Coordinates of C-alpha atoms and ligand atoms in Angstrom, one line a residue:
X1 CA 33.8 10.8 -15.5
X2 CA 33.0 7.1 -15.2
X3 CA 29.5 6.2 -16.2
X4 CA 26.7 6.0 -13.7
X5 CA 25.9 1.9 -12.6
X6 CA 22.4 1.1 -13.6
X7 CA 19.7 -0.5 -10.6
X8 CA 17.2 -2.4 -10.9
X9 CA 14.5 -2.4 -8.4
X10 CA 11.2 -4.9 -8.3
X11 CA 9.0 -4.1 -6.2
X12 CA 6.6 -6.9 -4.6
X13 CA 3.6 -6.1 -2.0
X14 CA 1.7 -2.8 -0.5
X15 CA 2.5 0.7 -1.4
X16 CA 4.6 0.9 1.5
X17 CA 7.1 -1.1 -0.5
X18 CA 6.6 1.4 -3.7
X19 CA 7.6 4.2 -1.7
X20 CA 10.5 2.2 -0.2
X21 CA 11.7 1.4 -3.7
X22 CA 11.8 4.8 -4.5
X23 CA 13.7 6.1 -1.6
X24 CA 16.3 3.4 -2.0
X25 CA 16.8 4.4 -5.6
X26 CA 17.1 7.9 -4.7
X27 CA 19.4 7.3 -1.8
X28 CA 21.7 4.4 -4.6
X29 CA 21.4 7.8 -6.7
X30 CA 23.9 9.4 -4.4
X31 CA 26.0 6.2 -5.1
X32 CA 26.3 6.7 -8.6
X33 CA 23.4 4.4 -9.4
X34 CA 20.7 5.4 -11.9
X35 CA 17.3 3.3 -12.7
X36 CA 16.7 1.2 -15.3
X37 CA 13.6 -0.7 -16.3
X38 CA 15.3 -3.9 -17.4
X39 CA 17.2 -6.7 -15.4
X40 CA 19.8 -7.4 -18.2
X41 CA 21.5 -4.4 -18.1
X42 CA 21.7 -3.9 -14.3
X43 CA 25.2 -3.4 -12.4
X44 CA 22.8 -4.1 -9.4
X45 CA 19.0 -5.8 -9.1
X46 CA 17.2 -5.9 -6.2
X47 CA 14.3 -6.8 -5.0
X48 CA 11.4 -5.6 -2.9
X49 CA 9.9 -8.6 -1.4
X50 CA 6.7 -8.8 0.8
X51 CA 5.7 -11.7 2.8
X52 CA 2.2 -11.4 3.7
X53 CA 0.6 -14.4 2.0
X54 CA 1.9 -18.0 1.1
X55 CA 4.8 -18.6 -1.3
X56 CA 6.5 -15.3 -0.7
X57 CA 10.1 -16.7 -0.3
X58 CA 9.8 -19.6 -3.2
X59 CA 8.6 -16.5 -5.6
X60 CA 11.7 -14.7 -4.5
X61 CA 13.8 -17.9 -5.1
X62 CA 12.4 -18.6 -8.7
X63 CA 12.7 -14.9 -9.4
X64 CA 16.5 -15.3 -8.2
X65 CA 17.1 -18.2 -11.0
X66 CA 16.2 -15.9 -13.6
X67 CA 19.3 -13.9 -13.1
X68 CA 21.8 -16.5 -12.9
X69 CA 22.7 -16.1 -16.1
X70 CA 23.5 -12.7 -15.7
X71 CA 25.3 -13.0 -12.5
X72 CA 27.6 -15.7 -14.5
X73 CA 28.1 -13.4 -17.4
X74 CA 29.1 -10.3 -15.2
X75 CA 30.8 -11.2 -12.5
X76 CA 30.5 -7.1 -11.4
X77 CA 26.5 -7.7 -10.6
X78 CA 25.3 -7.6 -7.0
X79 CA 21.7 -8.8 -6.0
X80 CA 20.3 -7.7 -3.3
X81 CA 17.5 -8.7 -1.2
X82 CA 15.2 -6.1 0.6
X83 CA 11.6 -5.9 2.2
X84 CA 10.0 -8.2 4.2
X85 CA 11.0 -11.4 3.3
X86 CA 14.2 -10.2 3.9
X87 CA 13.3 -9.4 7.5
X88 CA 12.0 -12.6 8.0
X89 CA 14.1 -14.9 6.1
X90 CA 17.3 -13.0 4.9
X91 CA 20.0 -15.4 6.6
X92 CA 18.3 -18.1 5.3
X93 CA 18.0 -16.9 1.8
X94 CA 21.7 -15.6 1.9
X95 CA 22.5 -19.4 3.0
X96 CA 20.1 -21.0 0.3
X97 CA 20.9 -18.6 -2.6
X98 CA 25.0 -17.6 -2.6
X99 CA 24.2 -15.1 -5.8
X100 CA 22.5 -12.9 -3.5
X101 CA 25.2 -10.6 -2.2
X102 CA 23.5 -8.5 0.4
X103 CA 20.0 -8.3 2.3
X104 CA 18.5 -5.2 4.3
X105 CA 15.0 -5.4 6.2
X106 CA 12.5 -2.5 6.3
X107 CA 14.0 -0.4 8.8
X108 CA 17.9 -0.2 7.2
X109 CA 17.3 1.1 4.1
X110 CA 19.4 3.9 4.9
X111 CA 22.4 1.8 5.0
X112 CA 21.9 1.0 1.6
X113 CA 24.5 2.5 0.3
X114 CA 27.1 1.3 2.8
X115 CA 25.9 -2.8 2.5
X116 CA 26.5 -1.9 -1.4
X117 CA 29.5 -1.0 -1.4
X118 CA 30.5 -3.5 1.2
X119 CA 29.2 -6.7 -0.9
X120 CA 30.1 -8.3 -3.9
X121 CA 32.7 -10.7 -5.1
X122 CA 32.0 -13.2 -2.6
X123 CA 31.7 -10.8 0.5
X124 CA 28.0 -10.5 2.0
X125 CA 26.1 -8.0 3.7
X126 CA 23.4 -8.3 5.9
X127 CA 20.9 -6.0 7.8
X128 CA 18.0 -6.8 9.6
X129 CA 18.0 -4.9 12.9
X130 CA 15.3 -2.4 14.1
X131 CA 16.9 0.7 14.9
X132 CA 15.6 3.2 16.9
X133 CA 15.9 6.1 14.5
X134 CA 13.6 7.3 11.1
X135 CA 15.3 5.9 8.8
X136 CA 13.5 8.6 6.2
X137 CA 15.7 10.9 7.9
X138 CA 18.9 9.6 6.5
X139 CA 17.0 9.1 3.1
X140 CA 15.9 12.4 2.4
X141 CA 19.4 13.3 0.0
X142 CA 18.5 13.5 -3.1
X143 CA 17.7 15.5 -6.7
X144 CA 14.9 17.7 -7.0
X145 CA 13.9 15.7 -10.3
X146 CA 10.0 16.4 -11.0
X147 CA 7.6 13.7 -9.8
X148 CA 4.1 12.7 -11.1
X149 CA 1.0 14.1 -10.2
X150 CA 0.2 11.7 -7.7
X151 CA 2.5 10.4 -4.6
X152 CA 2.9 8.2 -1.3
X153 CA 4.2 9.1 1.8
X154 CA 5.1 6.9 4.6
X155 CA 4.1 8.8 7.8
X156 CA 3.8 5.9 10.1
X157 CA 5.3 1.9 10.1
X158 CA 4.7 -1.3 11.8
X159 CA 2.0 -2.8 13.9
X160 CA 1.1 -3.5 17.4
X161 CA -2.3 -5.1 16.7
X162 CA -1.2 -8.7 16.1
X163 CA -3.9 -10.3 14.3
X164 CA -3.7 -13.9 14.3
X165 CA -3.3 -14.0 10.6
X166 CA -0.4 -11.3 10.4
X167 CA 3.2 -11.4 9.5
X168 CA 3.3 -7.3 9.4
X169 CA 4.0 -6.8 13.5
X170 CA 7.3 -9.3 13.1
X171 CA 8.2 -7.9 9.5
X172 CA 7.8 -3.9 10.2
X173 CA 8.2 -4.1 14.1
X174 CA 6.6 -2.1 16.1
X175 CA 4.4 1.4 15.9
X176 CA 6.3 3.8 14.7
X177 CA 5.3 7.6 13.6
X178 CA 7.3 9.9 11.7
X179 CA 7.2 13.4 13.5
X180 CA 5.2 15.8 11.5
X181 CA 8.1 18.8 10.9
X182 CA 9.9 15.8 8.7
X183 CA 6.3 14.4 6.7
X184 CA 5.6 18.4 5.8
X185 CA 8.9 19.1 4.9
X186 CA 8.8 16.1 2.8
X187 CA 5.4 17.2 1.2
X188 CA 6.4 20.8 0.7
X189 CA 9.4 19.1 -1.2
X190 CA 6.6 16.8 -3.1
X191 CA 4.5 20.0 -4.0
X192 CA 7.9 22.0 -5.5
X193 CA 8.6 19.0 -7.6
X194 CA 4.8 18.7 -9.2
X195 CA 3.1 16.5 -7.2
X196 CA -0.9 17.5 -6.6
X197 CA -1.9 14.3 -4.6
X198 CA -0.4 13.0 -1.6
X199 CA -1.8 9.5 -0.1
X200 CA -0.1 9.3 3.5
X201 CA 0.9 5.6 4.1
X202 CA 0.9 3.3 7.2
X203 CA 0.0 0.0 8.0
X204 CA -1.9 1.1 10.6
X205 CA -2.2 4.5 9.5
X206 CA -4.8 6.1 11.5
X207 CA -3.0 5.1 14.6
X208 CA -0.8 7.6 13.6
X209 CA 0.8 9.6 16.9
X210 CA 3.7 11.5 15.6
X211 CA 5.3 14.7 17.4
X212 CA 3.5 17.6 16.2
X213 CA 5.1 21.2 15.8
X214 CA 3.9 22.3 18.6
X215 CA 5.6 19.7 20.3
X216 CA 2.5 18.0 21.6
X217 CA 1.3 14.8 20.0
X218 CA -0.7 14.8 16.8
X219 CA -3.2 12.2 15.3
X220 CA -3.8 11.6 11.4
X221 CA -6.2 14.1 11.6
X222 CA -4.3 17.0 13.3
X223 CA -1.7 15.6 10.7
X224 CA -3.9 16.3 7.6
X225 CA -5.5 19.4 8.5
X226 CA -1.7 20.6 8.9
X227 CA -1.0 19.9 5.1
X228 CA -4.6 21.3 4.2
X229 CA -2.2 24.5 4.3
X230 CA 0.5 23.2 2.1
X231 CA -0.3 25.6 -1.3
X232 CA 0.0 23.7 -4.3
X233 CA -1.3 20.4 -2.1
X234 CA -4.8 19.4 -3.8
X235 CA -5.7 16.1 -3.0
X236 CA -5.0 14.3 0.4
X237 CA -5.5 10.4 0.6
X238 CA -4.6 7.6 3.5
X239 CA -4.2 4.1 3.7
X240 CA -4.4 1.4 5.2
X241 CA -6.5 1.9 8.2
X242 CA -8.1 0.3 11.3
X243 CA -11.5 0.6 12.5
X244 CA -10.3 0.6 16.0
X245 CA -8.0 3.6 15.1
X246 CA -11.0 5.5 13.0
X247 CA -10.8 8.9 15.8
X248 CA -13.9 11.2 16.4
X249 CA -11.5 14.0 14.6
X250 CA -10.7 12.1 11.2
X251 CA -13.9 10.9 10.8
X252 CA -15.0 14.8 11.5
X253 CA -12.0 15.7 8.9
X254 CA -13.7 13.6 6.5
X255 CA -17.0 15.7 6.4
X256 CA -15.1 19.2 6.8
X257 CA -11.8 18.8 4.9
X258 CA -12.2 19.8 1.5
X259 CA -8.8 18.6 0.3
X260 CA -9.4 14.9 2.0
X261 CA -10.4 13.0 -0.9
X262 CA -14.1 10.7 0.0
X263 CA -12.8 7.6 -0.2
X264 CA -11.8 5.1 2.6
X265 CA -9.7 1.7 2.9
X266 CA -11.3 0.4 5.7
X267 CA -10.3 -3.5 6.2
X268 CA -12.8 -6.0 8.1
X269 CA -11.4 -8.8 7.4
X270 CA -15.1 -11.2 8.1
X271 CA -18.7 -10.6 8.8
X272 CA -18.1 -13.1 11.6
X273 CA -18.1 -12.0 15.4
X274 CA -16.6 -15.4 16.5
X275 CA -14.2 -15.2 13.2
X276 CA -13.2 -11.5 14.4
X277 CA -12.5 -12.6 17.9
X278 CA -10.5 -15.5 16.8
X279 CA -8.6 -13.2 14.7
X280 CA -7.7 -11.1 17.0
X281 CA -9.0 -8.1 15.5
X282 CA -10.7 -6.7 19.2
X283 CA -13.9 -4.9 17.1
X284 CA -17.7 -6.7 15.8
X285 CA -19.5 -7.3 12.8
X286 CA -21.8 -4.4 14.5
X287 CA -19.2 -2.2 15.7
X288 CA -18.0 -2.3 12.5
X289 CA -21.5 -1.6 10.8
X290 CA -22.3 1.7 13.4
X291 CA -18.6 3.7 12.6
X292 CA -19.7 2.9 8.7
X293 CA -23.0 4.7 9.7
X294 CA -20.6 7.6 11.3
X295 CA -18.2 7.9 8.6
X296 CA -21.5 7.8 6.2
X297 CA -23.1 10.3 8.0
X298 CA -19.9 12.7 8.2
X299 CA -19.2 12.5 4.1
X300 CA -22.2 10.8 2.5
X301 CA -20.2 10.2 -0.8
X302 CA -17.5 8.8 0.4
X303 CA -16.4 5.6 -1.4
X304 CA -15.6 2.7 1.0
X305 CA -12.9 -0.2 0.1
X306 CA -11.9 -2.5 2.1
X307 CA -9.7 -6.0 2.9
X308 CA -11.1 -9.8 3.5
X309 CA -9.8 -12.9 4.4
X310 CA -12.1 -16.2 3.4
X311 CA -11.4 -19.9 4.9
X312 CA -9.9 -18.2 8.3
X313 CA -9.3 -21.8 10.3
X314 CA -12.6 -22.9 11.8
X315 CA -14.4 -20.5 9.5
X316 CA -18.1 -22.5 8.7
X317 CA -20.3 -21.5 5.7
X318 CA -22.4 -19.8 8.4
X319 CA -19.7 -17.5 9.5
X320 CA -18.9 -16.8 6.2
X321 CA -22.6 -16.0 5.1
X322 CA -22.2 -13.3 7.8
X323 CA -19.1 -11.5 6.1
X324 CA -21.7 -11.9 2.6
X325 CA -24.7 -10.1 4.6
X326 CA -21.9 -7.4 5.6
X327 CA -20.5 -6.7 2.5
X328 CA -24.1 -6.7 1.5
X329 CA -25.0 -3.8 4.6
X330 CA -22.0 -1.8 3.3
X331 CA -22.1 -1.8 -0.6
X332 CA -18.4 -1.5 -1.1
X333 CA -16.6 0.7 -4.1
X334 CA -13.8 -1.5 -4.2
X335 CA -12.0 -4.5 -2.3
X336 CA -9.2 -6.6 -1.9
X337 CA -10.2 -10.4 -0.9
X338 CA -7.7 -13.3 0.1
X339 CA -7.7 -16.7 0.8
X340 CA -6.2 -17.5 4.5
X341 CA -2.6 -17.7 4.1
X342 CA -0.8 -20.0 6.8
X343 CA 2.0 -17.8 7.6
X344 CA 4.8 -19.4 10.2
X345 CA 5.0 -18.2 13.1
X346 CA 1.6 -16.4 13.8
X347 CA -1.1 -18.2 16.1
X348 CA -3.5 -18.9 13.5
X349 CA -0.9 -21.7 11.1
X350 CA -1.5 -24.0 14.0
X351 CA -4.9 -24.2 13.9
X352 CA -7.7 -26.3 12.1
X353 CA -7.6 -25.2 8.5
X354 CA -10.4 -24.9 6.0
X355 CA -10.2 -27.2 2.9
X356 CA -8.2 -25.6 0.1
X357 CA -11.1 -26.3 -2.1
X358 CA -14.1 -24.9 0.0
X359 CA -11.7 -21.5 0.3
X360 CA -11.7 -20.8 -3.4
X361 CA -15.4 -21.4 -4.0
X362 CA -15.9 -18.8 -0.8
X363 CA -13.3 -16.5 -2.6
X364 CA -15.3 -17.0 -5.9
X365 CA -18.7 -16.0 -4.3
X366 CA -17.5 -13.5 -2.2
X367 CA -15.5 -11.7 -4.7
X368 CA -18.7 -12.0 -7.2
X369 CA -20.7 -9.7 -4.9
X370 CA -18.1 -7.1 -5.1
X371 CA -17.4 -6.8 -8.4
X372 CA -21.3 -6.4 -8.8
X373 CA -21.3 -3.7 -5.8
X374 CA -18.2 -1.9 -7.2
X375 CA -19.5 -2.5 -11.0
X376 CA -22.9 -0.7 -9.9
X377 CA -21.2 1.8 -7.8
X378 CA -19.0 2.7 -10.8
X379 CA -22.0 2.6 -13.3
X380 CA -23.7 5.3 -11.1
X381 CA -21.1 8.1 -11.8
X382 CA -22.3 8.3 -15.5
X383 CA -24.2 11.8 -16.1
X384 CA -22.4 13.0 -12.6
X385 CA -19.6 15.7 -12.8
X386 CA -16.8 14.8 -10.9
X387 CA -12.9 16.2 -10.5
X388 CA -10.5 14.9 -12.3
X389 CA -6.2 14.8 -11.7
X390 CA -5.0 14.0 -14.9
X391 CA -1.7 11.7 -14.5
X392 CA -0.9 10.5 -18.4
X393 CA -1.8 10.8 -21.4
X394 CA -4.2 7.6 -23.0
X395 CA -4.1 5.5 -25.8
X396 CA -5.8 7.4 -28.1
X397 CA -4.3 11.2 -29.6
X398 CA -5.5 14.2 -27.0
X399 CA -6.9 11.5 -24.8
X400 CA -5.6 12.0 -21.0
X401 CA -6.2 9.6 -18.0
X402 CA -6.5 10.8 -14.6
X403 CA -8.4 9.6 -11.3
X404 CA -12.0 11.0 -9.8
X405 CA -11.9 12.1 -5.9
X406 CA -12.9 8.8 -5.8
X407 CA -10.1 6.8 -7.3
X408 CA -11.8 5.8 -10.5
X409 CA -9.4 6.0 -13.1
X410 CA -11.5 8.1 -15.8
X411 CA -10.3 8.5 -19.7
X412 CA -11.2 12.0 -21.2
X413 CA -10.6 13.7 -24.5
X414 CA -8.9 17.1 -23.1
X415 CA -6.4 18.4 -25.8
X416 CA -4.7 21.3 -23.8
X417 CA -5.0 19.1 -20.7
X418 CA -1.7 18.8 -19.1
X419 CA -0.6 15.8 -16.5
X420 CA -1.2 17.9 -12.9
X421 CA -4.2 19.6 -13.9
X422 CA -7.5 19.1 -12.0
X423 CA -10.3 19.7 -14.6
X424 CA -14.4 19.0 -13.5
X425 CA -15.6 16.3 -15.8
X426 CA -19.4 14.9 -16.4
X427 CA -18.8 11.3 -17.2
X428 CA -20.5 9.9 -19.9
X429 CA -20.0 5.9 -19.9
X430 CA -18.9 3.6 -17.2
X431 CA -16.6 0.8 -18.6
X432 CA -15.5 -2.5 -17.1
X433 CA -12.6 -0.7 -14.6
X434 CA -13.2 2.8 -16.3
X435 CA -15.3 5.7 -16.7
X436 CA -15.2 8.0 -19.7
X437 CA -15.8 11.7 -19.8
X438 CA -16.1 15.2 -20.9
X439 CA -14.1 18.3 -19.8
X440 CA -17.0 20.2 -18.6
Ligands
SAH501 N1 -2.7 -3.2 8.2 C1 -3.7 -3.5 7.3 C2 -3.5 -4.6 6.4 C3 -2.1 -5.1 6.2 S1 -2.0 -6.6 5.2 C4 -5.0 -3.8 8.1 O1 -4.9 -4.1 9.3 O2 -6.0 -3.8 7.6 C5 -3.1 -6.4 3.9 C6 -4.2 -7.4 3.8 O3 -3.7 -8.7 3.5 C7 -5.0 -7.6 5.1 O4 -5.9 -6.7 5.3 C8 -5.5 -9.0 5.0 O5 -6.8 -8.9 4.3 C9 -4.5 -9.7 4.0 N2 -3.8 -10.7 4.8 C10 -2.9 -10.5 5.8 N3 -2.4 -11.7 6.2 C11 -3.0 -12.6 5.5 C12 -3.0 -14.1 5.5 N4 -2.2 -14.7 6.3 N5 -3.7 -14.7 4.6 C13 -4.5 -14.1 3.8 N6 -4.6 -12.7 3.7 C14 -3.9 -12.0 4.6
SF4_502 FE1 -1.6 -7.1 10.2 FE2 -3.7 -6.7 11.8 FE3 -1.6 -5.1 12.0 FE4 -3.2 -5.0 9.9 S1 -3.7 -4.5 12.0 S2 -0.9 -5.0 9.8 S3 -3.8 -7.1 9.6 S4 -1.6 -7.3 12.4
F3S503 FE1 3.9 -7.3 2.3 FE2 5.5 -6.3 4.1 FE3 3.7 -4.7 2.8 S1 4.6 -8.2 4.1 S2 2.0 -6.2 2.4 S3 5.4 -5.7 1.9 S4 4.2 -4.7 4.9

């Protein structure tokens, strides 16, 4: 028996990418390829790029010049280049960079195997089409090792929304759903392997519209309440959603679903009607502000995230007062805040940009009123009991860590506690990015 060749995979960008990186080290199993954590021993590295903001491609190249070394001691090693730089610029990093031996965009992974064993020793292989099929549907052979508590699954890919700011509609393509016999199967599969959470991911997940069983058409919601039967199946989760795509049954679902977790990534992107229209994102500061009101009304608990972009081009300080005074009518439990990117290619990079300077200080403010929403939010769980999956164990001896329904990561003494367990918990003290508590 020869020994098994070792992979390393980095992973850049969203969770879709996560649970890409584990599917292509599952399918590179088949090929004789096991993980390993570390670069230097790899027979193969590869990487797991995203390109939604700046610098994507010169992070992938600097990354690259850290393995030339290795690539010159072991002639053997193939690099490979996957994700969604890949997609946009794998011929031109296959051009620039002549250690990288093969690239595959988004929808190819299940070729994996086959560009692997066709590169190497000067011969490339490249992949970048969209094909029509799922490729989950060649990527599903694999071991039935156990999993952790908590897991992704991709249920629907690519974008037809084009925001002006976007790469993800030319990176991931178009729409696509997964039809729901495959994403139950897979979660079934999930569940008989340990796993107690399941987060279905999309990056525009709510537009989900995949064949149902019955062989009509199924939303997110039909979707969820479907795996609300899966036994074993605790916690349901989804991300990342649209406000457009927020449907009269998954808001519903939210209220009457007891294994849909309260907590919603809801992106807004600016508190600015004339910033919104100019990105392209076809809803209003208001609109935005009423479905809130809805999904508040539905599930009163429920903890809302969300996504912003500061120094859009044209943005003024009055335009980006209005995404403070939003942020200030929602009270947010956690978000993600960007400076405006130019990104090639979409219709915003030709437009009047905003001073590099005035972005950061609108950054700076704006992500200072989060962390004091989130920070307040999080303080207001102490003397509250709340449910607990326990993932690891801590730091300390018998302490375990595990997250709240509503993704607070909380740090409990539970000797007898195992990882998978759901336990209620009071919490006691709220940290900086971490509550404490006591089994109850
Ligand atoms: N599909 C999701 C988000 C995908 S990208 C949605 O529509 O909300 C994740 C986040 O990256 C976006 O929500 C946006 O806030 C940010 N982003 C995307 N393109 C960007 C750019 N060019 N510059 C800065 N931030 C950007
Ligand atoms: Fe990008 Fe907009 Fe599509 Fe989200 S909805 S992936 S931000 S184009
Ligand atoms: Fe990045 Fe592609 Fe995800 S650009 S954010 S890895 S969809």
């Amino acid at each position: 028996m020869t020994a098994p060749k070792k992979l390393f995979i980095k992973t850049y960008g969203c969770q879709m990418n996560v649970y890409d990186s584990e599917r292509m080290a599952e399918a590179m199993g088949g090929a004789g390829y096991i993980e390993t954590d570390t670069p230097d021993d790899a027979d193969m590295i590869l990487l797991n790029t995203c390109h939604i903001r700046e610098k994507a491609a010169e992070k992938i190249y600097s990354e690259l010049g850290r393995y030339k070394h290795l690539k010159a001691e072991k002639p053997d090693l193939k690099i490979g280049v996957a994700g969604c730089v890949a997609q946009a610029e794998g011929a031109e990093i296959m051009r620039r960079q002549p250690m990288v031996d093969l690239v595959v965009g988004p929808q190819s992974y299940h070729r994996l195997p086959e560009l692997e064993a066709q590169a190497g020793h000067g011969k490339k292989a490249i992949d970048t089409d969209f094909p029509e099929d799922d490729k989950f549907e060649h990527l599903t052979a694999r071991p039935k090792a156990k999993r952790a508590p908590a897991a992704f699954l991709t249920v629907q890919e690519g974008c037809d929304k084009f925001c002006a700011f976007c790469v993800v509609p030319y990176t991931r393509g178009a729409e696509v759903s997964r039809p729901a016999a495959r994403i139950l199967d897979e979660a079934r599969d999930l569940v008989e392997r340990g796993v107690r959470e399941i987060t279905l991911l999309g990056q525009n997940v709510n537009a989900y519209h995949g064949a149902g069983i019955d062989g009509g058409e199924w939303s997110l919601a039909q979707l969820i309440w479907e795996l609300d039967k899966v036994d074993g199946l605790e916690r349901i989760r989804f991300t990342t959603s649209h406000p457009n795509d927020m449907s009269d049954d998954l808001i519903e679902a939210h209220g009457t679903c007891s294994k849909l977790m309260p907590y919603l990534h809801l992106p807004v992107q600016s508190g600015s009607n004339k910033i919104l229209k100019r990105m392209n994102r076809s809803h209003d500061a208001d609109s935005y502000l009423r479905l809130i009101e809805r999904i508040r009304a539905a599930r009163p608990d429920i903890l809302l995230s969300g996504d912003f972009i500061v120094g859009f081009p044209e943005e003024t300080e009055e335009d980006f007062q209005d995404t403070m005074d939003l942020i200030r009518a929602v009270n947010y439990g956690q978000a993600f805040s960007f400076k405006y990117s130019t990104r090639p290619g979409t219709p915003a990079a030709e437009r009047d940009q905003v001073d590099e300077n005035v972005k950061s200080d609108r950054l700076q403010r704006l992500q200072a009123l989060i962390s004091e929403q989130q920070q307040s939010i999080q303080d207001s769980m102490v003397g509250r009991d709340v449910s607990v999956l326990f993932e690891r164990s801590g730091r300390f001896e018998g302490q375990m860590v595990g997250k709240s329904e509503y993704l607070h990561a909380v740090h409990v003494k539970a000797d007898g506690v195992q990882a998978g367990d759901i336990r209620r918990v009071r919490i006691t003290k709220s940290n900086r990015n971490s509550l404490d508590g006591d089994l109850v």
